[in-house]
Amino acid sequence: MRCAGCGYELWNMAPGRCPECGRGWTHRDFHYLPGRVRFLCPHCEHAYAGLGPEGRPVPESFDCRACGNHVTLDTMRALPAPGLGTDQVMGNIHPWVDRARIGRWRAFWRTLKASLTGPRELARAQPADARVRDALAFSAWASAITLTVPLACIGFNVIPMLLAAPGATLSSWETMVMLGGALGWIAIRPLLALVQSAVAHVVLRAGGPVHGGWNVTACACLYGMGPVVADSIPCVACISPLGSIWSIVSSIVQLSAAQRVSGGRSALAVLLLPALSIAVGGAIMLWTYRAQLAGP
Ligand SMILES: [Zn+2]
Ligand SMILES: [Zn+2]
């Protein structure tokens, strides 16, 4: 349970302002696992279990059973239940941010699953100081997965050549072009998502207040890239851009949750750049077509 602004540990403190950075916080900013956190009466320290759906006490305003004083949630300090560590009582830890503890492999698949099926929860778990390079690494891995089928096909042809003449195959220009193409393919989507997030953030700021900085917008767009892995399923990728569309939806939902803005504002921010690109592309095609008609 850490301050979203600076990471200061907030256990056993009354809600209010973070002593380190001054950022305001309440128990509603956190998602505790039900029954795993106890809340202390500010007058007599009698402990109440947080049994509500978000792990907070129900009701949130009552008279203390032990001392009779009136107590509200906003005056209570929270502590993990005896014998439990922080990671056992908090429900909203971002798996990719927490990858050092749970392991990179497991963290990647958990983040991917959340991006596909629970983007809102994933974005809520995103810290305010989320690092863009973490999100870039995740999106690059997701992008790399879309190459598995093409790479498997290429490998099927290349492996016999590699076994016959390893030196010549590795140094041939075809191999270089293929490697370059693969790296370019992996990098292009995360880079486009970064550009998209810059436009999205300007649009959001123009439309009213937002909760966090550009890093929050960029992370929402980049962690929204999980569904592009659907593009690695051969038939699906050929007949429809399912992964890309799903990814845009995931980004919109994550941006709305992370920046605390309406779905409409978030959709406008995320879709503006793709819509402009399509409009400009269409205009250029139309112009070329008309120029050809008018020509000799
Ligand atoms: Zn702080
Ligand atoms: Zn009390």
PDB file of C-alpha atoms and ligand atoms in Angstrom:
ATOM      1  CA  MET A   1       0.000   0.000   0.000  1.00  0.00           C
ATOM      2  CA  ARG A   2       2.071   2.849  -1.317  1.00  0.00           C
ATOM      3  CA  CYS A   3       1.554   6.534  -2.165  1.00  0.00           C
ATOM      4  CA  ALA A   4       0.718   6.764  -5.881  1.00  0.00           C
ATOM      5  CA  GLY A   5       2.891   9.848  -6.154  1.00  0.00           C
ATOM      6  CA  CYS A   6       6.140   8.844  -4.479  1.00  0.00           C
ATOM      7  CA  GLY A   7       5.814   5.221  -3.312  1.00  0.00           C
ATOM      8  CA  TYR A   8       5.828   6.088   0.425  1.00  0.00           C
ATOM      9  CA  GLU A   9       4.466   3.235   2.584  1.00  0.00           C
ATOM     10  CA  LEU A  10       1.015   4.239   3.893  1.00  0.00           C
ATOM     11  CA  TRP A  11       0.200   1.371   6.261  1.00  0.00           C
ATOM     12  CA  ASN A  12      -0.745   2.426   9.788  1.00  0.00           C
ATOM     13  CA  MET A  13      -1.398   6.025   8.729  1.00  0.00           C
ATOM     14  CA  ALA A  14      -4.659   7.993   8.785  1.00  0.00           C
ATOM     15  CA  PRO A  15      -5.847   8.962   5.278  1.00  0.00           C
ATOM     16  CA  GLY A  16      -5.062  12.530   4.235  1.00  0.00           C
ATOM     17  CA  ARG A  17      -1.840  13.760   2.704  1.00  0.00           C
ATOM     18  CA  CYS A  18       1.291  11.732   2.056  1.00  0.00           C
ATOM     19  CA  PRO A  19       3.988  12.963   4.502  1.00  0.00           C
ATOM     20  CA  GLU A  20       6.619  12.599   1.810  1.00  0.00           C
ATOM     21  CA  CYS A  21       5.098  14.312  -1.259  1.00  0.00           C
ATOM     22  CA  GLY A  22       1.836  15.807   0.010  1.00  0.00           C
ATOM     23  CA  ARG A  23      -0.405  13.869  -2.369  1.00  0.00           C
ATOM     24  CA  GLY A  24      -3.904  13.267  -0.980  1.00  0.00           C
ATOM     25  CA  TRP A  25      -5.129   9.693  -0.544  1.00  0.00           C
ATOM     26  CA  THR A  26      -8.064   7.742   0.901  1.00  0.00           C
ATOM     27  CA  HIS A  27      -8.723   4.041   1.434  1.00  0.00           C
ATOM     28  CA  ARG A  28     -10.919   4.171  -1.700  1.00  0.00           C
ATOM     29  CA  ASP A  29      -7.765   4.584  -3.828  1.00  0.00           C
ATOM     30  CA  PHE A  30      -6.797   1.005  -2.937  1.00  0.00           C
ATOM     31  CA  HIS A  31      -8.272  -2.358  -3.650  1.00  0.00           C
ATOM     32  CA  TYR A  32      -7.821  -4.526  -0.556  1.00  0.00           C
ATOM     33  CA  LEU A  33      -8.625  -8.206  -0.603  1.00  0.00           C
ATOM     34  CA  PRO A  34     -11.760  -8.769   1.558  1.00  0.00           C
ATOM     35  CA  GLY A  35     -11.013  -9.885   5.103  1.00  0.00           C
ATOM     36  CA  ARG A  36      -7.250  -9.402   4.822  1.00  0.00           C
ATOM     37  CA  VAL A  37      -6.892  -5.847   6.120  1.00  0.00           C
ATOM     38  CA  ARG A  38      -7.855  -4.563   9.572  1.00  0.00           C
ATOM     39  CA  PHE A  39      -8.894  -0.981  10.226  1.00  0.00           C
ATOM     40  CA  LEU A  40      -8.191   0.630  13.613  1.00  0.00           C
ATOM     41  CA  CYS A  41     -10.525   2.872  15.591  1.00  0.00           C
ATOM     42  CA  PRO A  42      -8.649   6.210  15.893  1.00  0.00           C
ATOM     43  CA  HIS A  43      -9.759   6.566  19.524  1.00  0.00           C
ATOM     44  CA  CYS A  44      -9.115   3.142  21.052  1.00  0.00           C
ATOM     45  CA  GLU A  45      -7.318   1.131  18.331  1.00  0.00           C
ATOM     46  CA  HIS A  46     -10.040  -1.525  18.312  1.00  0.00           C
ATOM     47  CA  ALA A  47      -9.549  -3.441  15.033  1.00  0.00           C
ATOM     48  CA  TYR A  48     -12.321  -3.958  12.450  1.00  0.00           C
ATOM     49  CA  ALA A  49     -11.968  -6.425   9.567  1.00  0.00           C
ATOM     50  CA  GLY A  50     -12.510  -5.067   6.057  1.00  0.00           C
ATOM     51  CA  LEU A  51     -15.213  -7.447   4.858  1.00  0.00           C
ATOM     52  CA  GLY A  52     -16.749  -5.300   2.078  1.00  0.00           C
ATOM     53  CA  PRO A  53     -16.244  -6.173  -1.601  1.00  0.00           C
ATOM     54  CA  GLU A  54     -13.248  -3.808  -1.851  1.00  0.00           C
ATOM     55  CA  GLY A  55     -11.877  -5.056   1.475  1.00  0.00           C
ATOM     56  CA  ARG A  56     -13.101  -2.017   3.442  1.00  0.00           C
ATOM     57  CA  PRO A  57     -15.277  -2.168   6.586  1.00  0.00           C
ATOM     58  CA  VAL A  58     -19.060  -2.051   6.104  1.00  0.00           C
ATOM     59  CA  PRO A  59     -20.609   0.367   7.027  1.00  0.00           C
ATOM     60  CA  GLU A  60     -17.930   3.034   6.597  1.00  0.00           C
ATOM     61  CA  SER A  61     -19.376   5.271   9.328  1.00  0.00           C
ATOM     62  CA  PHE A  62     -20.402   3.847  12.729  1.00  0.00           C
ATOM     63  CA  ASP A  63     -20.019   4.073  16.521  1.00  0.00           C
ATOM     64  CA  CYS A  64     -17.049   2.065  17.844  1.00  0.00           C
ATOM     65  CA  ARG A  65     -18.137  -1.128  19.623  1.00  0.00           C
ATOM     66  CA  ALA A  66     -15.293  -0.782  22.126  1.00  0.00           C
ATOM     67  CA  CYS A  67     -15.188   2.925  23.040  1.00  0.00           C
ATOM     68  CA  GLY A  68     -18.499   4.287  21.697  1.00  0.00           C
ATOM     69  CA  ASN A  69     -16.885   7.157  19.757  1.00  0.00           C
ATOM     70  CA  HIS A  70     -18.066   7.902  16.241  1.00  0.00           C
ATOM     71  CA  VAL A  71     -15.708   6.531  13.621  1.00  0.00           C
ATOM     72  CA  THR A  72     -15.541   7.052   9.828  1.00  0.00           C
ATOM     73  CA  LEU A  73     -13.375   5.202   7.335  1.00  0.00           C
ATOM     74  CA  ASP A  74     -11.439   8.392   6.557  1.00  0.00           C
ATOM     75  CA  THR A  75     -10.058   8.517  10.115  1.00  0.00           C
ATOM     76  CA  MET A  76      -9.040   4.852  10.380  1.00  0.00           C
ATOM     77  CA  ARG A  77      -5.524   3.513   9.944  1.00  0.00           C
ATOM     78  CA  ALA A  78      -5.148   0.254   8.019  1.00  0.00           C
ATOM     79  CA  LEU A  79      -2.839  -2.693   8.672  1.00  0.00           C
ATOM     80  CA  PRO A  80      -2.521  -6.119   7.036  1.00  0.00           C
ATOM     81  CA  ALA A  81      -4.207  -8.846   9.093  1.00  0.00           C
ATOM     82  CA  PRO A  82      -1.738 -10.577  11.485  1.00  0.00           C
ATOM     83  CA  GLY A  83       0.707 -12.866   9.706  1.00  0.00           C
ATOM     84  CA  LEU A  84       0.041 -11.471   6.217  1.00  0.00           C
ATOM     85  CA  GLY A  85       2.431  -9.452   4.038  1.00  0.00           C
ATOM     86  CA  THR A  86       1.501  -6.511   1.816  1.00  0.00           C
ATOM     87  CA  ASP A  87       1.478  -8.642  -1.329  1.00  0.00           C
ATOM     88  CA  GLN A  88      -1.046 -11.020   0.258  1.00  0.00           C
ATOM     89  CA  VAL A  89      -3.628  -8.360   1.092  1.00  0.00           C
ATOM     90  CA  MET A  90      -3.649  -5.995  -1.904  1.00  0.00           C
ATOM     91  CA  GLY A  91      -5.819  -6.854  -4.880  1.00  0.00           C
ATOM     92  CA  ASN A  92      -4.553  -4.354  -7.416  1.00  0.00           C
ATOM     93  CA  ILE A  93      -0.876  -4.893  -7.997  1.00  0.00           C
ATOM     94  CA  HIS A  94       0.048  -4.432 -11.658  1.00  0.00           C
ATOM     95  CA  PRO A  95       1.602  -7.776 -12.693  1.00  0.00           C
ATOM     96  CA  TRP A  96       4.166  -6.290 -15.128  1.00  0.00           C
ATOM     97  CA  VAL A  97       5.249  -3.599 -12.642  1.00  0.00           C
ATOM     98  CA  ASP A  98       5.590  -6.391 -10.063  1.00  0.00           C
ATOM     99  CA  ARG A  99       7.555  -8.698 -12.419  1.00  0.00           C
ATOM    100  CA  ALA A 100      10.725  -8.666 -10.319  1.00  0.00           C
ATOM    101  CA  ARG A 101       8.823 -10.484  -7.590  1.00  0.00           C
ATOM    102  CA  ILE A 102       6.517 -12.797  -9.532  1.00  0.00           C
ATOM    103  CA  GLY A 103       8.938 -13.531 -12.390  1.00  0.00           C
ATOM    104  CA  ARG A 104       9.090 -11.972 -15.859  1.00  0.00           C
ATOM    105  CA  TRP A 105       7.462 -14.903 -17.709  1.00  0.00           C
ATOM    106  CA  ARG A 106       4.476 -15.211 -15.388  1.00  0.00           C
ATOM    107  CA  ALA A 107       4.116 -11.423 -15.171  1.00  0.00           C
ATOM    108  CA  PHE A 108       3.999 -11.144 -18.960  1.00  0.00           C
ATOM    109  CA  TRP A 109       1.186 -13.674 -19.364  1.00  0.00           C
ATOM    110  CA  ARG A 110      -0.806 -12.207 -16.475  1.00  0.00           C
ATOM    111  CA  THR A 111      -0.505  -8.707 -17.947  1.00  0.00           C
ATOM    112  CA  LEU A 112      -1.442 -10.031 -21.381  1.00  0.00           C
ATOM    113  CA  LYS A 113      -4.525 -11.785 -20.003  1.00  0.00           C
ATOM    114  CA  ALA A 114      -5.552  -8.635 -18.103  1.00  0.00           C
ATOM    115  CA  SER A 115      -5.073  -6.491 -21.225  1.00  0.00           C
ATOM    116  CA  LEU A 116      -7.342  -8.898 -23.142  1.00  0.00           C
ATOM    117  CA  THR A 117     -10.055  -9.544 -20.584  1.00  0.00           C
ATOM    118  CA  GLY A 118      -9.773  -7.024 -17.739  1.00  0.00           C
ATOM    119  CA  PRO A 119      -8.291  -3.764 -19.057  1.00  0.00           C
ATOM    120  CA  ARG A 120     -10.109  -1.620 -16.500  1.00  0.00           C
ATOM    121  CA  GLU A 121      -8.681  -3.547 -13.530  1.00  0.00           C
ATOM    122  CA  LEU A 122      -5.237  -3.504 -15.125  1.00  0.00           C
ATOM    123  CA  ALA A 123      -5.336   0.270 -15.550  1.00  0.00           C
ATOM    124  CA  ARG A 124      -6.559   0.763 -11.978  1.00  0.00           C
ATOM    125  CA  ALA A 125      -3.526  -1.174 -10.788  1.00  0.00           C
ATOM    126  CA  GLN A 126      -1.224   1.084 -12.790  1.00  0.00           C
ATOM    127  CA  PRO A 127       0.766   3.365 -10.444  1.00  0.00           C
ATOM    128  CA  ALA A 128       0.723   7.141 -11.105  1.00  0.00           C
ATOM    129  CA  ASP A 129       4.490   7.028 -11.557  1.00  0.00           C
ATOM    130  CA  ALA A 130       4.246   4.136 -14.061  1.00  0.00           C
ATOM    131  CA  ARG A 131       7.385   4.019 -16.193  1.00  0.00           C
ATOM    132  CA  VAL A 132       6.940   4.244 -19.952  1.00  0.00           C
ATOM    133  CA  ARG A 133       9.968   2.039 -20.637  1.00  0.00           C
ATOM    134  CA  ASP A 134       8.381  -0.810 -18.625  1.00  0.00           C
ATOM    135  CA  ALA A 135       5.261  -0.542 -20.783  1.00  0.00           C
ATOM    136  CA  LEU A 136       7.422  -0.334 -23.941  1.00  0.00           C
ATOM    137  CA  ALA A 137       9.123  -3.596 -22.985  1.00  0.00           C
ATOM    138  CA  PHE A 138       5.743  -5.299 -22.481  1.00  0.00           C
ATOM    139  CA  SER A 139       4.366  -4.054 -25.810  1.00  0.00           C
ATOM    140  CA  ALA A 140       7.540  -5.116 -27.652  1.00  0.00           C
ATOM    141  CA  TRP A 141       7.147  -8.671 -26.288  1.00  0.00           C
ATOM    142  CA  ALA A 142       3.466  -8.708 -27.311  1.00  0.00           C
ATOM    143  CA  SER A 143       4.468  -7.452 -30.753  1.00  0.00           C
ATOM    144  CA  ALA A 144       7.186 -10.131 -30.997  1.00  0.00           C
ATOM    145  CA  ILE A 145       4.596 -12.859 -30.359  1.00  0.00           C
ATOM    146  CA  THR A 146       2.760 -11.869 -33.564  1.00  0.00           C
ATOM    147  CA  LEU A 147       5.886 -13.045 -35.408  1.00  0.00           C
ATOM    148  CA  THR A 148       5.836 -16.610 -34.057  1.00  0.00           C
ATOM    149  CA  VAL A 149       3.937 -18.179 -36.991  1.00  0.00           C
ATOM    150  CA  PRO A 150       5.895 -16.393 -39.788  1.00  0.00           C
ATOM    151  CA  LEU A 151       9.165 -17.127 -37.978  1.00  0.00           C
ATOM    152  CA  ALA A 152       8.208 -20.796 -37.583  1.00  0.00           C
ATOM    153  CA  CYS A 153       7.539 -21.007 -41.356  1.00  0.00           C
ATOM    154  CA  ILE A 154      10.830 -19.302 -42.170  1.00  0.00           C
ATOM    155  CA  GLY A 155      12.699 -21.470 -39.664  1.00  0.00           C
ATOM    156  CA  PHE A 156      11.279 -24.558 -41.352  1.00  0.00           C
ATOM    157  CA  ASN A 157      13.087 -23.505 -44.556  1.00  0.00           C
ATOM    158  CA  VAL A 158      16.163 -21.976 -42.995  1.00  0.00           C
ATOM    159  CA  ILE A 159      17.118 -24.764 -40.554  1.00  0.00           C
ATOM    160  CA  PRO A 160      18.216 -27.276 -43.298  1.00  0.00           C
ATOM    161  CA  MET A 161      20.294 -24.499 -44.920  1.00  0.00           C
ATOM    162  CA  LEU A 162      21.700 -23.551 -41.539  1.00  0.00           C
ATOM    163  CA  LEU A 163      22.713 -27.173 -40.876  1.00  0.00           C
ATOM    164  CA  ALA A 164      24.320 -27.498 -44.331  1.00  0.00           C
ATOM    165  CA  ALA A 165      26.225 -24.201 -44.352  1.00  0.00           C
ATOM    166  CA  PRO A 166      25.866 -22.269 -41.094  1.00  0.00           C
ATOM    167  CA  GLY A 167      28.415 -19.529 -41.885  1.00  0.00           C
ATOM    168  CA  ALA A 168      27.103 -18.730 -45.359  1.00  0.00           C
ATOM    169  CA  THR A 169      23.438 -18.765 -44.236  1.00  0.00           C
ATOM    170  CA  LEU A 170      23.984 -16.445 -41.259  1.00  0.00           C
ATOM    171  CA  SER A 171      26.030 -13.926 -43.254  1.00  0.00           C
ATOM    172  CA  SER A 172      23.776 -13.938 -46.351  1.00  0.00           C
ATOM    173  CA  TRP A 173      21.917 -10.719 -47.092  1.00  0.00           C
ATOM    174  CA  GLU A 174      18.580 -12.563 -47.051  1.00  0.00           C
ATOM    175  CA  THR A 175      19.144 -13.424 -43.377  1.00  0.00           C
ATOM    176  CA  MET A 176      20.120  -9.832 -42.601  1.00  0.00           C
ATOM    177  CA  VAL A 177      17.021  -8.477 -44.346  1.00  0.00           C
ATOM    178  CA  MET A 178      14.835 -10.983 -42.505  1.00  0.00           C
ATOM    179  CA  LEU A 179      16.326 -10.097 -39.115  1.00  0.00           C
ATOM    180  CA  GLY A 180      16.046  -6.384 -39.853  1.00  0.00           C
ATOM    181  CA  GLY A 181      12.451  -6.830 -40.971  1.00  0.00           C
ATOM    182  CA  ALA A 182      11.590  -8.795 -37.813  1.00  0.00           C
ATOM    183  CA  LEU A 183      13.128  -6.156 -35.522  1.00  0.00           C
ATOM    184  CA  GLY A 184      11.363  -3.384 -37.449  1.00  0.00           C
ATOM    185  CA  TRP A 185       8.044  -5.234 -37.165  1.00  0.00           C
ATOM    186  CA  ILE A 186       8.500  -5.668 -33.392  1.00  0.00           C
ATOM    187  CA  ALA A 187       9.410  -1.984 -32.900  1.00  0.00           C
ATOM    188  CA  ILE A 188       6.882  -0.310 -35.187  1.00  0.00           C
ATOM    189  CA  ARG A 189       3.731  -0.901 -33.138  1.00  0.00           C
ATOM    190  CA  PRO A 190       5.144   0.270 -29.780  1.00  0.00           C
ATOM    191  CA  LEU A 191       6.586   3.361 -31.501  1.00  0.00           C
ATOM    192  CA  LEU A 192       3.265   4.141 -33.214  1.00  0.00           C
ATOM    193  CA  ALA A 193       1.509   3.670 -29.854  1.00  0.00           C
ATOM    194  CA  LEU A 194       3.907   6.232 -28.315  1.00  0.00           C
ATOM    195  CA  VAL A 195       3.082   8.793 -31.026  1.00  0.00           C
ATOM    196  CA  GLN A 196      -0.605   7.987 -30.594  1.00  0.00           C
ATOM    197  CA  SER A 197      -0.339   8.517 -26.827  1.00  0.00           C
ATOM    198  CA  ALA A 198       1.247  11.969 -27.328  1.00  0.00           C
ATOM    199  CA  VAL A 199      -1.712  13.044 -29.498  1.00  0.00           C
ATOM    200  CA  ALA A 200      -4.162  11.374 -27.084  1.00  0.00           C
ATOM    201  CA  HIS A 201      -2.702  13.234 -24.105  1.00  0.00           C
ATOM    202  CA  VAL A 202      -2.961  16.615 -25.843  1.00  0.00           C
ATOM    203  CA  VAL A 203      -6.605  15.852 -26.742  1.00  0.00           C
ATOM    204  CA  LEU A 204      -7.383  14.785 -23.155  1.00  0.00           C
ATOM    205  CA  ARG A 205      -5.737  17.868 -21.636  1.00  0.00           C
ATOM    206  CA  ALA A 206      -7.643  20.115 -24.050  1.00  0.00           C
ATOM    207  CA  GLY A 207     -10.942  18.545 -22.954  1.00  0.00           C
ATOM    208  CA  GLY A 208     -10.617  19.037 -19.179  1.00  0.00           C
ATOM    209  CA  PRO A 209      -8.718  17.784 -16.132  1.00  0.00           C
ATOM    210  CA  VAL A 210      -6.822  14.492 -16.192  1.00  0.00           C
ATOM    211  CA  HIS A 211      -5.589  12.369 -13.287  1.00  0.00           C
ATOM    212  CA  GLY A 212      -1.949  11.783 -14.298  1.00  0.00           C
ATOM    213  CA  GLY A 213       0.777  12.895 -16.679  1.00  0.00           C
ATOM    214  CA  TRP A 214       1.703  11.771 -20.196  1.00  0.00           C
ATOM    215  CA  ASN A 215       3.389   8.673 -18.761  1.00  0.00           C
ATOM    216  CA  VAL A 216      -0.017   7.429 -17.553  1.00  0.00           C
ATOM    217  CA  THR A 217      -1.541   7.973 -21.019  1.00  0.00           C
ATOM    218  CA  ALA A 218       1.450   6.311 -22.732  1.00  0.00           C
ATOM    219  CA  CYS A 219       1.291   3.301 -20.391  1.00  0.00           C
ATOM    220  CA  ALA A 220      -2.471   2.912 -20.991  1.00  0.00           C
ATOM    221  CA  CYS A 221      -1.871   2.871 -24.781  1.00  0.00           C
ATOM    222  CA  LEU A 222       1.125   0.503 -24.529  1.00  0.00           C
ATOM    223  CA  TYR A 223      -0.437  -1.940 -22.035  1.00  0.00           C
ATOM    224  CA  GLY A 224      -3.469  -1.874 -24.344  1.00  0.00           C
ATOM    225  CA  MET A 225      -1.357  -3.644 -26.952  1.00  0.00           C
ATOM    226  CA  GLY A 226      -1.772  -7.097 -25.367  1.00  0.00           C
ATOM    227  CA  PRO A 227      -4.578  -8.171 -27.757  1.00  0.00           C
ATOM    228  CA  VAL A 228      -2.334  -7.741 -30.838  1.00  0.00           C
ATOM    229  CA  VAL A 229      -1.164 -11.297 -30.060  1.00  0.00           C
ATOM    230  CA  ALA A 230      -4.442 -12.394 -31.743  1.00  0.00           C
ATOM    231  CA  ASP A 231      -2.692 -11.378 -34.994  1.00  0.00           C
ATOM    232  CA  SER A 232      -0.410 -14.388 -34.570  1.00  0.00           C
ATOM    233  CA  ILE A 233      -3.346 -16.766 -35.227  1.00  0.00           C
ATOM    234  CA  PRO A 234      -2.946 -17.300 -39.012  1.00  0.00           C
ATOM    235  CA  CYS A 235      -6.558 -17.389 -40.280  1.00  0.00           C
ATOM    236  CA  VAL A 236      -7.818 -14.711 -37.894  1.00  0.00           C
ATOM    237  CA  ALA A 237      -5.011 -12.350 -38.891  1.00  0.00           C
ATOM    238  CA  CYS A 238      -5.800 -12.819 -42.606  1.00  0.00           C
ATOM    239  CA  ILE A 239      -9.536 -12.248 -42.532  1.00  0.00           C
ATOM    240  CA  SER A 240      -9.810  -9.471 -39.960  1.00  0.00           C
ATOM    241  CA  PRO A 241      -7.705  -7.045 -37.943  1.00  0.00           C
ATOM    242  CA  LEU A 242      -9.225  -8.558 -34.773  1.00  0.00           C
ATOM    243  CA  GLY A 243      -6.095  -8.091 -32.650  1.00  0.00           C
ATOM    244  CA  SER A 244      -5.668  -4.455 -33.659  1.00  0.00           C
ATOM    245  CA  ILE A 245      -9.329  -3.549 -33.045  1.00  0.00           C
ATOM    246  CA  TRP A 246      -9.362  -5.376 -29.696  1.00  0.00           C
ATOM    247  CA  SER A 247      -6.141  -3.570 -28.780  1.00  0.00           C
ATOM    248  CA  ILE A 248      -7.692  -0.170 -29.528  1.00  0.00           C
ATOM    249  CA  VAL A 249     -10.691  -1.038 -27.324  1.00  0.00           C
ATOM    250  CA  SER A 250      -8.357  -2.186 -24.523  1.00  0.00           C
ATOM    251  CA  SER A 251      -6.393   1.094 -24.804  1.00  0.00           C
ATOM    252  CA  ILE A 252      -9.576   3.185 -24.665  1.00  0.00           C
ATOM    253  CA  VAL A 253     -10.839   1.346 -21.560  1.00  0.00           C
ATOM    254  CA  GLN A 254      -7.425   1.558 -19.856  1.00  0.00           C
ATOM    255  CA  LEU A 255      -7.014   5.255 -20.648  1.00  0.00           C
ATOM    256  CA  SER A 256     -10.483   6.030 -19.316  1.00  0.00           C
ATOM    257  CA  ALA A 257      -9.740   4.183 -16.042  1.00  0.00           C
ATOM    258  CA  ALA A 258      -6.150   5.422 -15.617  1.00  0.00           C
ATOM    259  CA  GLN A 259      -6.894   9.101 -16.311  1.00  0.00           C
ATOM    260  CA  ARG A 260     -10.361   9.005 -14.635  1.00  0.00           C
ATOM    261  CA  VAL A 261     -12.086  10.393 -17.752  1.00  0.00           C
ATOM    262  CA  SER A 262     -15.300   9.322 -19.511  1.00  0.00           C
ATOM    263  CA  GLY A 263     -15.229   6.581 -22.125  1.00  0.00           C
ATOM    264  CA  GLY A 264     -16.199   9.119 -24.805  1.00  0.00           C
ATOM    265  CA  ARG A 265     -13.274  11.434 -24.060  1.00  0.00           C
ATOM    266  CA  SER A 266     -10.919   8.487 -23.947  1.00  0.00           C
ATOM    267  CA  ALA A 267     -12.233   7.099 -27.278  1.00  0.00           C
ATOM    268  CA  LEU A 268     -11.868  10.492 -28.978  1.00  0.00           C
ATOM    269  CA  ALA A 269      -8.286  10.835 -27.677  1.00  0.00           C
ATOM    270  CA  VAL A 270      -7.218   7.341 -28.780  1.00  0.00           C
ATOM    271  CA  LEU A 271      -9.037   7.336 -32.134  1.00  0.00           C
ATOM    272  CA  LEU A 272      -8.120  10.840 -33.340  1.00  0.00           C
ATOM    273  CA  LEU A 273      -4.708   9.933 -34.809  1.00  0.00           C
ATOM    274  CA  PRO A 274      -5.882   6.720 -36.597  1.00  0.00           C
ATOM    275  CA  ALA A 275      -8.961   8.597 -37.909  1.00  0.00           C
ATOM    276  CA  LEU A 276      -6.811  11.484 -39.204  1.00  0.00           C
ATOM    277  CA  SER A 277      -4.373   9.021 -40.816  1.00  0.00           C
ATOM    278  CA  ILE A 278      -7.242   7.246 -42.612  1.00  0.00           C
ATOM    279  CA  ALA A 279      -8.714  10.586 -43.727  1.00  0.00           C
ATOM    280  CA  VAL A 280      -5.365  11.844 -45.064  1.00  0.00           C
ATOM    281  CA  GLY A 281      -4.642   8.488 -46.740  1.00  0.00           C
ATOM    282  CA  GLY A 282      -8.105   8.513 -48.360  1.00  0.00           C
ATOM    283  CA  ALA A 283      -7.661  12.079 -49.570  1.00  0.00           C
ATOM    284  CA  ILE A 284      -4.283  11.239 -51.154  1.00  0.00           C
ATOM    285  CA  MET A 285      -5.760   8.167 -52.899  1.00  0.00           C
ATOM    286  CA  LEU A 286      -8.694  10.189 -54.194  1.00  0.00           C
ATOM    287  CA  TRP A 287      -6.384  12.936 -55.431  1.00  0.00           C
ATOM    288  CA  THR A 288      -4.111  10.408 -57.219  1.00  0.00           C
ATOM    289  CA  TYR A 289      -7.143   8.742 -58.808  1.00  0.00           C
ATOM    290  CA  ARG A 290      -8.507  12.046 -60.105  1.00  0.00           C
ATOM    291  CA  ALA A 291      -5.090  13.062 -61.398  1.00  0.00           C
ATOM    292  CA  GLN A 292      -4.954   9.782 -63.349  1.00  0.00           C
ATOM    293  CA  LEU A 293      -8.447  10.338 -64.802  1.00  0.00           C
ATOM    294  CA  ALA A 294      -7.519  13.859 -65.905  1.00  0.00           C
ATOM    295  CA  GLY A 295      -4.217  12.661 -67.436  1.00  0.00           C
ATOM    296  CA  PRO A 296      -3.631  11.650 -71.065  1.00  0.00           C
TER     297      PRO A 296
HETATM  298 ZN    ZN B   1       3.827  10.526  -1.552  1.00  0.00          ZN
HETATM  299 ZN    ZN B   2     -12.919   2.860  19.554  1.00  0.00          ZN
END
